[in-house]
Coordinates of C-alpha atoms and ligand atoms in Angstrom, one line a residue:
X1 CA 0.0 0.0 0.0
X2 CA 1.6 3.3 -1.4
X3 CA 0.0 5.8 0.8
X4 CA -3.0 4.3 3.9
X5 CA -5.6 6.3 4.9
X6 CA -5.8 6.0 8.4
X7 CA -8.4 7.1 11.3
X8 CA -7.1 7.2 14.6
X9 CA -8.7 8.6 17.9
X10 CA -7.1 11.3 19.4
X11 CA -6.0 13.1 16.4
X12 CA -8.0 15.9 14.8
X13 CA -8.3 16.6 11.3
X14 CA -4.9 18.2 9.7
X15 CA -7.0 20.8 8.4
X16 CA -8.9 21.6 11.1
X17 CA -6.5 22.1 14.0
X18 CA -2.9 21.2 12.4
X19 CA -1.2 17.8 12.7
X20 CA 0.7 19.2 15.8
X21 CA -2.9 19.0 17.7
X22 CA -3.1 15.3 18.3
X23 CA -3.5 14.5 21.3
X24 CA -0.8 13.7 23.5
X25 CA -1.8 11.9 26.2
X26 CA -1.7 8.2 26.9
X27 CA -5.8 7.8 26.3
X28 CA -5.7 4.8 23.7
X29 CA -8.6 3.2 23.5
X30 CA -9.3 0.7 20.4
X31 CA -8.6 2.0 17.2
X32 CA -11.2 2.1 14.5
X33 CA -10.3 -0.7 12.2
X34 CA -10.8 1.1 8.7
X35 CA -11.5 -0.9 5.2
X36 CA -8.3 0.5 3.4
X37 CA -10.4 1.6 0.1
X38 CA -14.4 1.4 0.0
X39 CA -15.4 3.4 3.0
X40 CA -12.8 5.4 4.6
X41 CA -15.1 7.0 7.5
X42 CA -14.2 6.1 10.9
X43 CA -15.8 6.1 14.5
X44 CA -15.4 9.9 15.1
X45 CA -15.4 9.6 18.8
X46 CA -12.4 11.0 20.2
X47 CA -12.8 14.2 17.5
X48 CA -16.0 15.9 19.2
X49 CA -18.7 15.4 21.9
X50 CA -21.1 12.3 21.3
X51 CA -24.1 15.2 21.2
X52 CA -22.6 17.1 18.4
X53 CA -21.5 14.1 16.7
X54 CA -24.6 14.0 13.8
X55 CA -24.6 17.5 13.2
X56 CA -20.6 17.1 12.1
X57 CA -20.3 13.6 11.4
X58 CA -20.5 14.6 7.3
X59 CA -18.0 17.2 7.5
X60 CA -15.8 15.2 9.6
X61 CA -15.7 11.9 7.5
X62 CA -14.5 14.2 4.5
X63 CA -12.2 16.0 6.5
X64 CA -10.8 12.3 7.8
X65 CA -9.8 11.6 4.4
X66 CA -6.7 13.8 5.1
X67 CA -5.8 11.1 8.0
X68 CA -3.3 9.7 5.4
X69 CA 0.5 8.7 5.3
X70 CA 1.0 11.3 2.3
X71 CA 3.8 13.2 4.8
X72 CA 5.7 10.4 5.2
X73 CA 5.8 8.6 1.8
X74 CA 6.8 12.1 0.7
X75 CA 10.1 12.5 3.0
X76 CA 10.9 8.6 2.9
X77 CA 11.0 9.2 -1.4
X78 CA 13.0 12.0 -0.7
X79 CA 15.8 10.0 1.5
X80 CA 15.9 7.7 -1.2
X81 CA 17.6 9.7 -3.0
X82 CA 19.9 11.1 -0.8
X83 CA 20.2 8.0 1.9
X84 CA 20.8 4.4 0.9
X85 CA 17.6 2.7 1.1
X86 CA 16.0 6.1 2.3
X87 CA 17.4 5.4 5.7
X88 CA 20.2 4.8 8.4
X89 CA 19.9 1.2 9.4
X90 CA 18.3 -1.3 7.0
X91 CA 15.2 -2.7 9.1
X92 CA 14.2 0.6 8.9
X93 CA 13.0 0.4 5.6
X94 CA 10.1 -2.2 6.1
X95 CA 11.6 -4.1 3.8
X96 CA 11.0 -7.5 5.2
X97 CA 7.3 -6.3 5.5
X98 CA 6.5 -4.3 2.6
X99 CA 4.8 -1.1 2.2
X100 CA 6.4 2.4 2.2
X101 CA 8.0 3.1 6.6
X102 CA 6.2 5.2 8.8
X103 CA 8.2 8.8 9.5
X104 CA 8.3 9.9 13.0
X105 CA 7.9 13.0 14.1
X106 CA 8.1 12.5 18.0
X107 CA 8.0 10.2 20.7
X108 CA 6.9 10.3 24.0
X109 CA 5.7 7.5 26.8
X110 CA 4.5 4.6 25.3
X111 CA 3.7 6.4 22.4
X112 CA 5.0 7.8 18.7
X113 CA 3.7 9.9 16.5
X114 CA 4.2 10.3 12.8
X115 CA 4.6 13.5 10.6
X116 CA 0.8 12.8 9.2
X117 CA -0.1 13.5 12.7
X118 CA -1.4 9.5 13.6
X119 CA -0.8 8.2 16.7
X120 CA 0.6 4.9 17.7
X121 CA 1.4 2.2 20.5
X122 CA 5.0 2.1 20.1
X123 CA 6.3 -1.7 21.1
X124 CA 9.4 -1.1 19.5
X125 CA 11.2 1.2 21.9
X126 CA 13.6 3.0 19.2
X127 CA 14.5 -0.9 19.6
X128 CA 15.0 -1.4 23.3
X129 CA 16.8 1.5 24.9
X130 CA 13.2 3.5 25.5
X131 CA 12.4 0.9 28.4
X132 CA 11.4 3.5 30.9
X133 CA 9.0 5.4 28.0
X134 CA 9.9 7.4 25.2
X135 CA 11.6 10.9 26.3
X136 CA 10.8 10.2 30.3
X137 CA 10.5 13.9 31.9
X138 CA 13.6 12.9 34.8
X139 CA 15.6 12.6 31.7
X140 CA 15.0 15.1 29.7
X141 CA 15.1 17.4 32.8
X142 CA 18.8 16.1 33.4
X143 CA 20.2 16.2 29.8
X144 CA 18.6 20.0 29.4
X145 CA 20.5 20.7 32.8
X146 CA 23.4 19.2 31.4
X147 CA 23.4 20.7 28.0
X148 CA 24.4 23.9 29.6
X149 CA 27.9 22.7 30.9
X150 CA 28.2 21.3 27.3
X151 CA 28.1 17.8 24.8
X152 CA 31.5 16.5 25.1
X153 CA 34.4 16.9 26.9
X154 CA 37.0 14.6 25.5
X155 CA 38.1 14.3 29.0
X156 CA 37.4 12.5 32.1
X157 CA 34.2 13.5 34.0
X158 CA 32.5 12.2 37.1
X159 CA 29.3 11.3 35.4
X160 CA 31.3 8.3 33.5
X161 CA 32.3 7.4 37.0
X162 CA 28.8 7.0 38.7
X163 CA 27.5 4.8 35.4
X164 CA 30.7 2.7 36.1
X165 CA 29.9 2.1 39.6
X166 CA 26.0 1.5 38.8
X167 CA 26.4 -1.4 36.2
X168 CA 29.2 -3.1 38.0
X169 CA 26.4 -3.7 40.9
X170 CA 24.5 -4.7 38.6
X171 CA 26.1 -6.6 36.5
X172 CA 27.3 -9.5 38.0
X173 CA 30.1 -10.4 35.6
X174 CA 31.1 -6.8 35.5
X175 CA 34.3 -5.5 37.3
X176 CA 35.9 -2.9 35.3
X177 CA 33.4 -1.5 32.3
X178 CA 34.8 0.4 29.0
X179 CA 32.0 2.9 27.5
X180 CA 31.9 3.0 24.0
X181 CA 29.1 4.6 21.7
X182 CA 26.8 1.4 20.3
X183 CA 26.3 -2.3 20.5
X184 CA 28.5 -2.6 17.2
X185 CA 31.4 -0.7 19.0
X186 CA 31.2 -2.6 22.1
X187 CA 31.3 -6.2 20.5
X188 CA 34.3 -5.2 18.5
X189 CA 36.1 -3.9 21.6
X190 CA 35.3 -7.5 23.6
X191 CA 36.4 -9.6 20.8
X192 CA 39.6 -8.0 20.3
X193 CA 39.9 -8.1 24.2
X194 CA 39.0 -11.8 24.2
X195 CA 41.4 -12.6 21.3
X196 CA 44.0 -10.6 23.4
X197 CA 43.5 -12.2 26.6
X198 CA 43.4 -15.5 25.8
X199 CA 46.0 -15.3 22.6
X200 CA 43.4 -17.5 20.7
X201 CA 42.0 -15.9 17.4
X202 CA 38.8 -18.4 16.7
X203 CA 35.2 -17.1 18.1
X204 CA 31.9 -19.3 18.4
X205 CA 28.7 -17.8 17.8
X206 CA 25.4 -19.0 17.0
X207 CA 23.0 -18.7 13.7
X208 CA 20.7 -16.2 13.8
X209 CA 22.5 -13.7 16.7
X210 CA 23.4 -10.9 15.9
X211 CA 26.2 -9.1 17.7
X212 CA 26.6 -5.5 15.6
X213 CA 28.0 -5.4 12.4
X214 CA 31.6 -5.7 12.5
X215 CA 33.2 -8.2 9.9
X216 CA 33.8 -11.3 12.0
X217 CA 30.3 -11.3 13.0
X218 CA 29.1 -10.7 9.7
X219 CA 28.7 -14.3 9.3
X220 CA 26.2 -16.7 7.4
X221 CA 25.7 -19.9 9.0
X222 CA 25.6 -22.8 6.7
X223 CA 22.8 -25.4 6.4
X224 CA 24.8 -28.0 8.9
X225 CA 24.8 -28.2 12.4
X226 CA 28.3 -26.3 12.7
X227 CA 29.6 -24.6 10.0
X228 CA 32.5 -22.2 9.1
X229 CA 31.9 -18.8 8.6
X230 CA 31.2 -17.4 5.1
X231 CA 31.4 -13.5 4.8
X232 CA 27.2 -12.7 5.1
X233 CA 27.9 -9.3 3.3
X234 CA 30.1 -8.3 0.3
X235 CA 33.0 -6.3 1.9
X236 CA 33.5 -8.4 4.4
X237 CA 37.2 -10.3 3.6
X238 CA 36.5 -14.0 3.5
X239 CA 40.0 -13.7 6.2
X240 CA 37.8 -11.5 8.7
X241 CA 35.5 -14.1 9.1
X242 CA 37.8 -17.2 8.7
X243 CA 37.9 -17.7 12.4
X244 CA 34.4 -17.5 13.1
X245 CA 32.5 -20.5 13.8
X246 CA 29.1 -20.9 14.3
X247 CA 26.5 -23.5 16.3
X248 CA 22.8 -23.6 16.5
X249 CA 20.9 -22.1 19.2
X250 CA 20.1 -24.1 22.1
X251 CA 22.1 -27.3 20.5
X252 CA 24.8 -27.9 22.8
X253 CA 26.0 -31.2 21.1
X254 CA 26.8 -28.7 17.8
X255 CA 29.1 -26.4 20.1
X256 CA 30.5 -29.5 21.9
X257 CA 31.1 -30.6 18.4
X258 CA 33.1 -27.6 17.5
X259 CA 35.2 -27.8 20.6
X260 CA 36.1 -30.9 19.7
X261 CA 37.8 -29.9 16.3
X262 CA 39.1 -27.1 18.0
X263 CA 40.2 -27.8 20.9
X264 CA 42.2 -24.8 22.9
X265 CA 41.4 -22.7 19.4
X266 CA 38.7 -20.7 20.3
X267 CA 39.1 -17.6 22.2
X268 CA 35.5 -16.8 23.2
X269 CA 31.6 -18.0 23.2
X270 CA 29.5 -15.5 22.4
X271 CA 25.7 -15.8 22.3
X272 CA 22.7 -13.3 22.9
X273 CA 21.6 -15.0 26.5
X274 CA 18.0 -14.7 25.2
X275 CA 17.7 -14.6 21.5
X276 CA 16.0 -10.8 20.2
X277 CA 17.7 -11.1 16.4
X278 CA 15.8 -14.3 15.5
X279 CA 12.6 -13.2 17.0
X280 CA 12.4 -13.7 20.4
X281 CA 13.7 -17.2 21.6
X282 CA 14.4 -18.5 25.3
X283 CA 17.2 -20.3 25.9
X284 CA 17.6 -23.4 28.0
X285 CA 19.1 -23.3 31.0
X286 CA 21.2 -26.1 30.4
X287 CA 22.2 -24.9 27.3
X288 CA 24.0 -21.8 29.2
X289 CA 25.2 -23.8 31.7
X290 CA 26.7 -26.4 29.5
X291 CA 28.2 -23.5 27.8
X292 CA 29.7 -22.0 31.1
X293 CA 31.5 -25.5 31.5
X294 CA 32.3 -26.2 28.1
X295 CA 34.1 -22.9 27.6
X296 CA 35.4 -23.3 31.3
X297 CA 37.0 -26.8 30.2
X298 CA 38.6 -25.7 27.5
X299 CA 39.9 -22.1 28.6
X300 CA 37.3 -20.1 26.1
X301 CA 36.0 -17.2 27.5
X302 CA 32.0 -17.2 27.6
X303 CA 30.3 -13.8 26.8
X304 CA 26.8 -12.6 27.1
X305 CA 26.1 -10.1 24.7
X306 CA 23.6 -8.0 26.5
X307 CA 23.0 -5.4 24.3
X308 CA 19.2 -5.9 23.5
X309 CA 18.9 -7.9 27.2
X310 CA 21.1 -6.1 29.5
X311 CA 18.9 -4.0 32.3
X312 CA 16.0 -5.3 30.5
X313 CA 15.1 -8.4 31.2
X314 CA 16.3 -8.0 34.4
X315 CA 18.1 -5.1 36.5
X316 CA 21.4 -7.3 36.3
X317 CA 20.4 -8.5 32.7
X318 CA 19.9 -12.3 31.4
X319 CA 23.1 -13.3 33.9
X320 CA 20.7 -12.2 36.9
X321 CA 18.0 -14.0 35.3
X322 CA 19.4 -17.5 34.7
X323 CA 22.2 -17.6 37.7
X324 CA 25.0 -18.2 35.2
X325 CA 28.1 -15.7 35.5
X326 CA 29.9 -14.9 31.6
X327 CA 33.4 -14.1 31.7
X328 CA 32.8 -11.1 29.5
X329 CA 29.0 -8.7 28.8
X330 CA 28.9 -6.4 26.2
X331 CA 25.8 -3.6 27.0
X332 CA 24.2 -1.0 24.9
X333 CA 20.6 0.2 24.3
X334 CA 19.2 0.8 27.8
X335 CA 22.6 1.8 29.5
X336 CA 22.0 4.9 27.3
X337 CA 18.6 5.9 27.9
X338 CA 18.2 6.9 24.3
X339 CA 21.5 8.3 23.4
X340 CA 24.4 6.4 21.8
X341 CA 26.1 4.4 24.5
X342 CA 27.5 1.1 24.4
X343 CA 29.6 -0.9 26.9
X344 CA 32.1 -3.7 27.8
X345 CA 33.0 -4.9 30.7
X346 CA 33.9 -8.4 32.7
X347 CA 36.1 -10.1 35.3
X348 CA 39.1 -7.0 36.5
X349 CA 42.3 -9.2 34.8
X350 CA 40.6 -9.1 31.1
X351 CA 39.6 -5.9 31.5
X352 CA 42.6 -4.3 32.6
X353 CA 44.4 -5.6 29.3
X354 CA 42.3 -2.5 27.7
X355 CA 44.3 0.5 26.9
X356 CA 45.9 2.5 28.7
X357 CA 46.1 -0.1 31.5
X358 CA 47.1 -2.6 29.1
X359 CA 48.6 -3.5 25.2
X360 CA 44.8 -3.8 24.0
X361 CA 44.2 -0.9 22.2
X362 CA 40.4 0.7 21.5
X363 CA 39.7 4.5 22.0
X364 CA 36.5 6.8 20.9
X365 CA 36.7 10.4 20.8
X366 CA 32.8 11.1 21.8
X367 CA 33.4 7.9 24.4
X368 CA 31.7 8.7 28.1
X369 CA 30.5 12.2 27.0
X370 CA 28.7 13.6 29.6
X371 CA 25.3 14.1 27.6
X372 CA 25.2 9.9 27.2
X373 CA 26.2 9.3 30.5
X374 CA 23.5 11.7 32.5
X375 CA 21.2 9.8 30.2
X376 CA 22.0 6.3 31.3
X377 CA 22.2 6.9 34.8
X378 CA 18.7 8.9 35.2
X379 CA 17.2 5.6 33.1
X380 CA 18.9 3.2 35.3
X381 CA 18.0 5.2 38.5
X382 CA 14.4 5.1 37.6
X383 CA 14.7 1.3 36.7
X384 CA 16.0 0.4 40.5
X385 CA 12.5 1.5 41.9
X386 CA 10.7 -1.0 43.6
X387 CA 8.6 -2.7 41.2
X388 CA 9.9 -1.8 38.0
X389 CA 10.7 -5.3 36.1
X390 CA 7.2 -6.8 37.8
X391 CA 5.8 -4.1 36.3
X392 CA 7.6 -4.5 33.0
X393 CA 6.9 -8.3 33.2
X394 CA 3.0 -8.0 34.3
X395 CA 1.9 -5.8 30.9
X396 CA 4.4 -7.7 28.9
X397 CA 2.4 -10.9 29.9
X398 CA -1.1 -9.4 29.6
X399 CA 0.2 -8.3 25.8
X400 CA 1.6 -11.5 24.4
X401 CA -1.2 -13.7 26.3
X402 CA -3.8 -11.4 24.9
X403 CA -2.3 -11.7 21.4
X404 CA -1.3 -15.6 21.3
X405 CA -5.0 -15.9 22.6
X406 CA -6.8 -13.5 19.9
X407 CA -4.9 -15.4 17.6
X408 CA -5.7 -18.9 18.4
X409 CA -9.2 -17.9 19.1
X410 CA -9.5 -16.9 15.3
X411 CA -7.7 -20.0 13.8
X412 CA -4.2 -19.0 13.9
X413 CA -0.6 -21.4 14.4
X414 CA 1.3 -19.5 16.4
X415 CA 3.7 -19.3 19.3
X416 CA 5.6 -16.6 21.5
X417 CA 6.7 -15.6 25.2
X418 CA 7.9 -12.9 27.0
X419 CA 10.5 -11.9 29.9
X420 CA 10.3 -8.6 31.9
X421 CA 9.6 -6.1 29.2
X422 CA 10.8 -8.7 26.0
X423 CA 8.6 -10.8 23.9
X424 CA 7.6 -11.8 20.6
X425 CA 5.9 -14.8 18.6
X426 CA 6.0 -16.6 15.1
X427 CA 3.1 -17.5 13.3
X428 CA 3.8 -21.3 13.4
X429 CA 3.3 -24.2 15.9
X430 CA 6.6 -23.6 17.3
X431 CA 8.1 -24.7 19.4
X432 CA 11.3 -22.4 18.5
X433 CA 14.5 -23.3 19.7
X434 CA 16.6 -21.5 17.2
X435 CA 16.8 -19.3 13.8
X436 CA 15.9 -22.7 11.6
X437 CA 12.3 -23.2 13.5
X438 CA 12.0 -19.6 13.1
X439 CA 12.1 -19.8 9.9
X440 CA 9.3 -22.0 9.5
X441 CA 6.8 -18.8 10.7
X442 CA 4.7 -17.1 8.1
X443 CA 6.2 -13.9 7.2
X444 CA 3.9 -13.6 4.6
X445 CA 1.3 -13.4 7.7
X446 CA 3.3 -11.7 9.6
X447 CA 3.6 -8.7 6.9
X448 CA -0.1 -8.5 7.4
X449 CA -0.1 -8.0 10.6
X450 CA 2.6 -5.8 11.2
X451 CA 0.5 -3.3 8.3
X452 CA -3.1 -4.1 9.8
X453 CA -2.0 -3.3 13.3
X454 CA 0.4 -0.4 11.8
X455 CA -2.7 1.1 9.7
X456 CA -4.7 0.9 13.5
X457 CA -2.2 2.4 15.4
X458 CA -0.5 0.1 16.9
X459 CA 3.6 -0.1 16.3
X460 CA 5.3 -3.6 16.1
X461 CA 8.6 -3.9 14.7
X462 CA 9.0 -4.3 10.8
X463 CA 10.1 -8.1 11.1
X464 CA 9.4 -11.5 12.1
X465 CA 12.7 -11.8 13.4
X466 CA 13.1 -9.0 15.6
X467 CA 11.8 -9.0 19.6
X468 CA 9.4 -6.5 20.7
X469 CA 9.5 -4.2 23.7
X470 CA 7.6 -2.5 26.3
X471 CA 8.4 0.0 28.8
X472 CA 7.2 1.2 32.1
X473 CA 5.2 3.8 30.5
X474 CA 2.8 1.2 28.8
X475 CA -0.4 1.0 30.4
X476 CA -3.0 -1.6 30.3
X477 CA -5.0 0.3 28.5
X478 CA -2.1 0.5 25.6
X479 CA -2.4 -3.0 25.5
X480 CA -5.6 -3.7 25.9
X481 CA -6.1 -1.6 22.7
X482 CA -3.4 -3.2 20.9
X483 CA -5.5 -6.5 21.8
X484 CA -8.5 -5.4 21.2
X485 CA -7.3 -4.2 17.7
X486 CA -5.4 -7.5 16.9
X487 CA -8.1 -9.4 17.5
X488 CA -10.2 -7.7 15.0
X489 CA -7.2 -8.1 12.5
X490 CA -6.6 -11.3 12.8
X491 CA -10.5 -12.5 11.7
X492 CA -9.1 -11.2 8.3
X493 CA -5.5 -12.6 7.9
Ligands
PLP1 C1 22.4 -8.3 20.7 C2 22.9 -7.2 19.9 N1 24.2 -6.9 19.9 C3 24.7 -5.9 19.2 C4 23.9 -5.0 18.6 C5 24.4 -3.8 17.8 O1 24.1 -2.6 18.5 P1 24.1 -1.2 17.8 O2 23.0 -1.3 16.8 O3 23.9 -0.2 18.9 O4 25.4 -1.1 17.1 C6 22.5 -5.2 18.6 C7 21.6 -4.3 17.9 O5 20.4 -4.5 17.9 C8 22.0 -6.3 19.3 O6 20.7 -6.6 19.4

């Protein structure tokens, strides 16, 4: 669909009171579901009283027809030309679910708001760092303060000390953290640190995580159970990724395997604790903790890459969660609170190889700038209040319970889960253990959905294969809407 007409409550016409006018509270309610072409008039509570309703409902509906994506399939044809893809990062594009990407224009809470002026649920979180809500008011209080004393010193400051000191108590496998400025950077930093420390070039990871987009991870698994790394990108030297090897989720015999051929050759483990690139996928607990002694054995380092997971699932991330300690925990997304902030960090002898205290060199010129670090800790602050991953955990289960249920109600295969404020589902049977059950969902489905629940206001992320997220700002309501509205949808999928 080129350009959607949509209806949603809580925005007034365009040409009536300006897109700017939408309402910006938290008041969702169920979103009309609209036929996309014969009859484009919507419900028009939410626009004026229920008395004067009649008297306008005329002029309304042919107002409504300006509730459109027009805006934003006129900027996103203007990126193309001067972005690749019309964007910044490639999932961004919708391309794995069709249709033309919606343009924000500003966030807030639980909710977004494109530059046509329609409102949304927003479950995708600007992908996971928005876990306390979109633009909280402690934070944006702090960075404005901040802002005055300037972006960037280039220089040591006492803010980088105080996020230091709050994730090594959380983080149990944390001693000595390095901040960097995204997930990419901070995997990049740990693998050359684990390659340093343990003077072993050859890194295990599994199909279907992702760990950033740095050549040895660009990897694409093969069809076996283990395979050697193939570049997954042109670019990529087939040398960068020569030493990467790469397992199946949840299999430990395939890592087991691997060990065995190289034995005392690989330098590190490194896994998503709870898949978020494949979907969302659990892992077993005695998968990690096979893992923990497999790498133990054999004098691999084991690292958690806790980028999507880290203060998410858990104050003290998927380690807290499942008991099991990594040698190494990369961290981005939530540390930040929204600005670009990354993080490595592990047991006080690795991490003192890093330079300046060791030969391990890795530097960033906008590293620990003050801006990024008042925004982490004012996230993480708000995070340690009593109640905030039951919180996180209660509406994520109401959502994905709601949904599986809607969906088996109306004849649907599919399967999903959640932890603290992560979940997601595939439209098969399941169960799904790794990225090859995932890819027996229905993507095709899937794209229907994503659109259907886009087109009433609700925000999912552009792919099967990517987690969703909630925050502390979502309400019950927001997801008894989203519910409510998914369970009309899926009658017609
Ligand atoms: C588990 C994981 N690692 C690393 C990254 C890369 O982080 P960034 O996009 O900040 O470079 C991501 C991004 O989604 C991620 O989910």
């Amino acid at each position: 669909m080129a350009s959607s007409t949509l209806a949603l409550r809580g925005c007034t016409s365009t040409s009536l009171l300006g897109a700017s006018q939408c309402s910006q509270k938290s008041t969702v309610q169920p979103f009309v579901a609209l036929p996309t072409s014969s009859s484009r008039i919507a419900s028009i509570e939410g626009l004026v009283s229920k008395r004067s309703a009649s008297r306008f409902s005329m002029a309304v509906a042919t107002e409504r027809q300006v509730y459109s994506t027009t805006k934003s399939d006129e900027i996103f044809k203007a990126a193309k030309e001067l972005l690749p893809g019309g964007v910044n990062s490639p999932v961004r594009a919708f391309k794995s679910v069709g249709g033309q990407p919606i343009v924000f224009d500003r966030v807030k809470g639980s909710h977004s708001w494109d530059v046509d002026g329609n409102e949304y649920v927003d479950y995708v979180g600007s992908w996971g760092p928005a876990i306390i809500g979109h633009a909280d008011d402690e934070v944006i209080a702090a960075l404005t303060e901040q802002l005055q004393k300037g972006t960037s010193f280039g220089a040591p400051c006492a803010l980088e000390n105080v996020l230091a000191q709050m994730v090594i108590d959380a983080v149990p496998s944390v001693e000595m953290v390095r901040f960097v400025n995204s997930g990419t950077e901070a995997c990049m930093g740990m693998l050359r640190l684990a390659r340093a420390f343990t003077d072993r070039e050859k890194v295990l990871k599994f199909e279907g995580c992702y760990h950033g987009h740095a050549d040895s991870f660009l990897v694409q698994a093969g069809s076996g159970v283990a395979t050697l790394g193939l570049p997954d990108s042109p670019g990529v030297p087939k040398a960068a990724t020569a030493a990467t090897l790469v397992a199946q989720y949840n299999d430990l015999e395939s890592v087991r395997e691997i060990f065995r051929q190289h034995k005392g050759e690989i330098a590190a483990v490194v896994l998503e604790p709870v898949v978020g690139n494949s979907g969302f996928i659990i892992p077993d607990k005695e998968f990690l903790e096979g893992l923990r002694e497999l790498t133990k054995e054999d004098g691999a380092l084991l690292v958690f890459d806790e980028v999507m997971t880290g203060f998410r699932i858990a104050y003290g991330g998927a380690q807290e969660h499942f008991g099991i300690t990594p040698d190494l925990t990369t961290m981005g997304k939530v540390i930040g609170g929204g600005l670009p902030v990354g993080a490595y960090g592990g047991r006080r002898e690795i991490m003192e190889m890093v330079a300046p205290a060791g030969p391990m060199y890795q530097a960033g010129t906008l590293s620990g700038n003050p801006l990024a670090m008042i925004s982490g800790i004012k996230t993480l602050e708000r995070l340690q209040r009593p109640g905030s991953y039951e919180q996180l955990d209660r509406i994520t289960g109401r959502l994905i319970n709601g949904l599986l249920d809607a969906a088996r109600e109306a004849g649907h295969d599919i399967c999903g889960g959640h932890i603290s404020g992560m979940f997601g589902f595939f439209f098969c049977k399941g169960p799904v253990n790794n990225f090859q059950d995932a890819k027996k969902s229905d993507t095709a489905k899937f794209a229907k959905f994503h659109r259907g629940m886009l087109e009433r206001g609700h925000y999912f992320a552009p792919s099967q294969y990517e987690a969703g997220f909630t925050s502390l700002a979502h309400t019950e309501a927001d997801v008894d809407a989203t519910i409510a509205a998914a369970k009309d949808l899926f009658k017609s999928l």
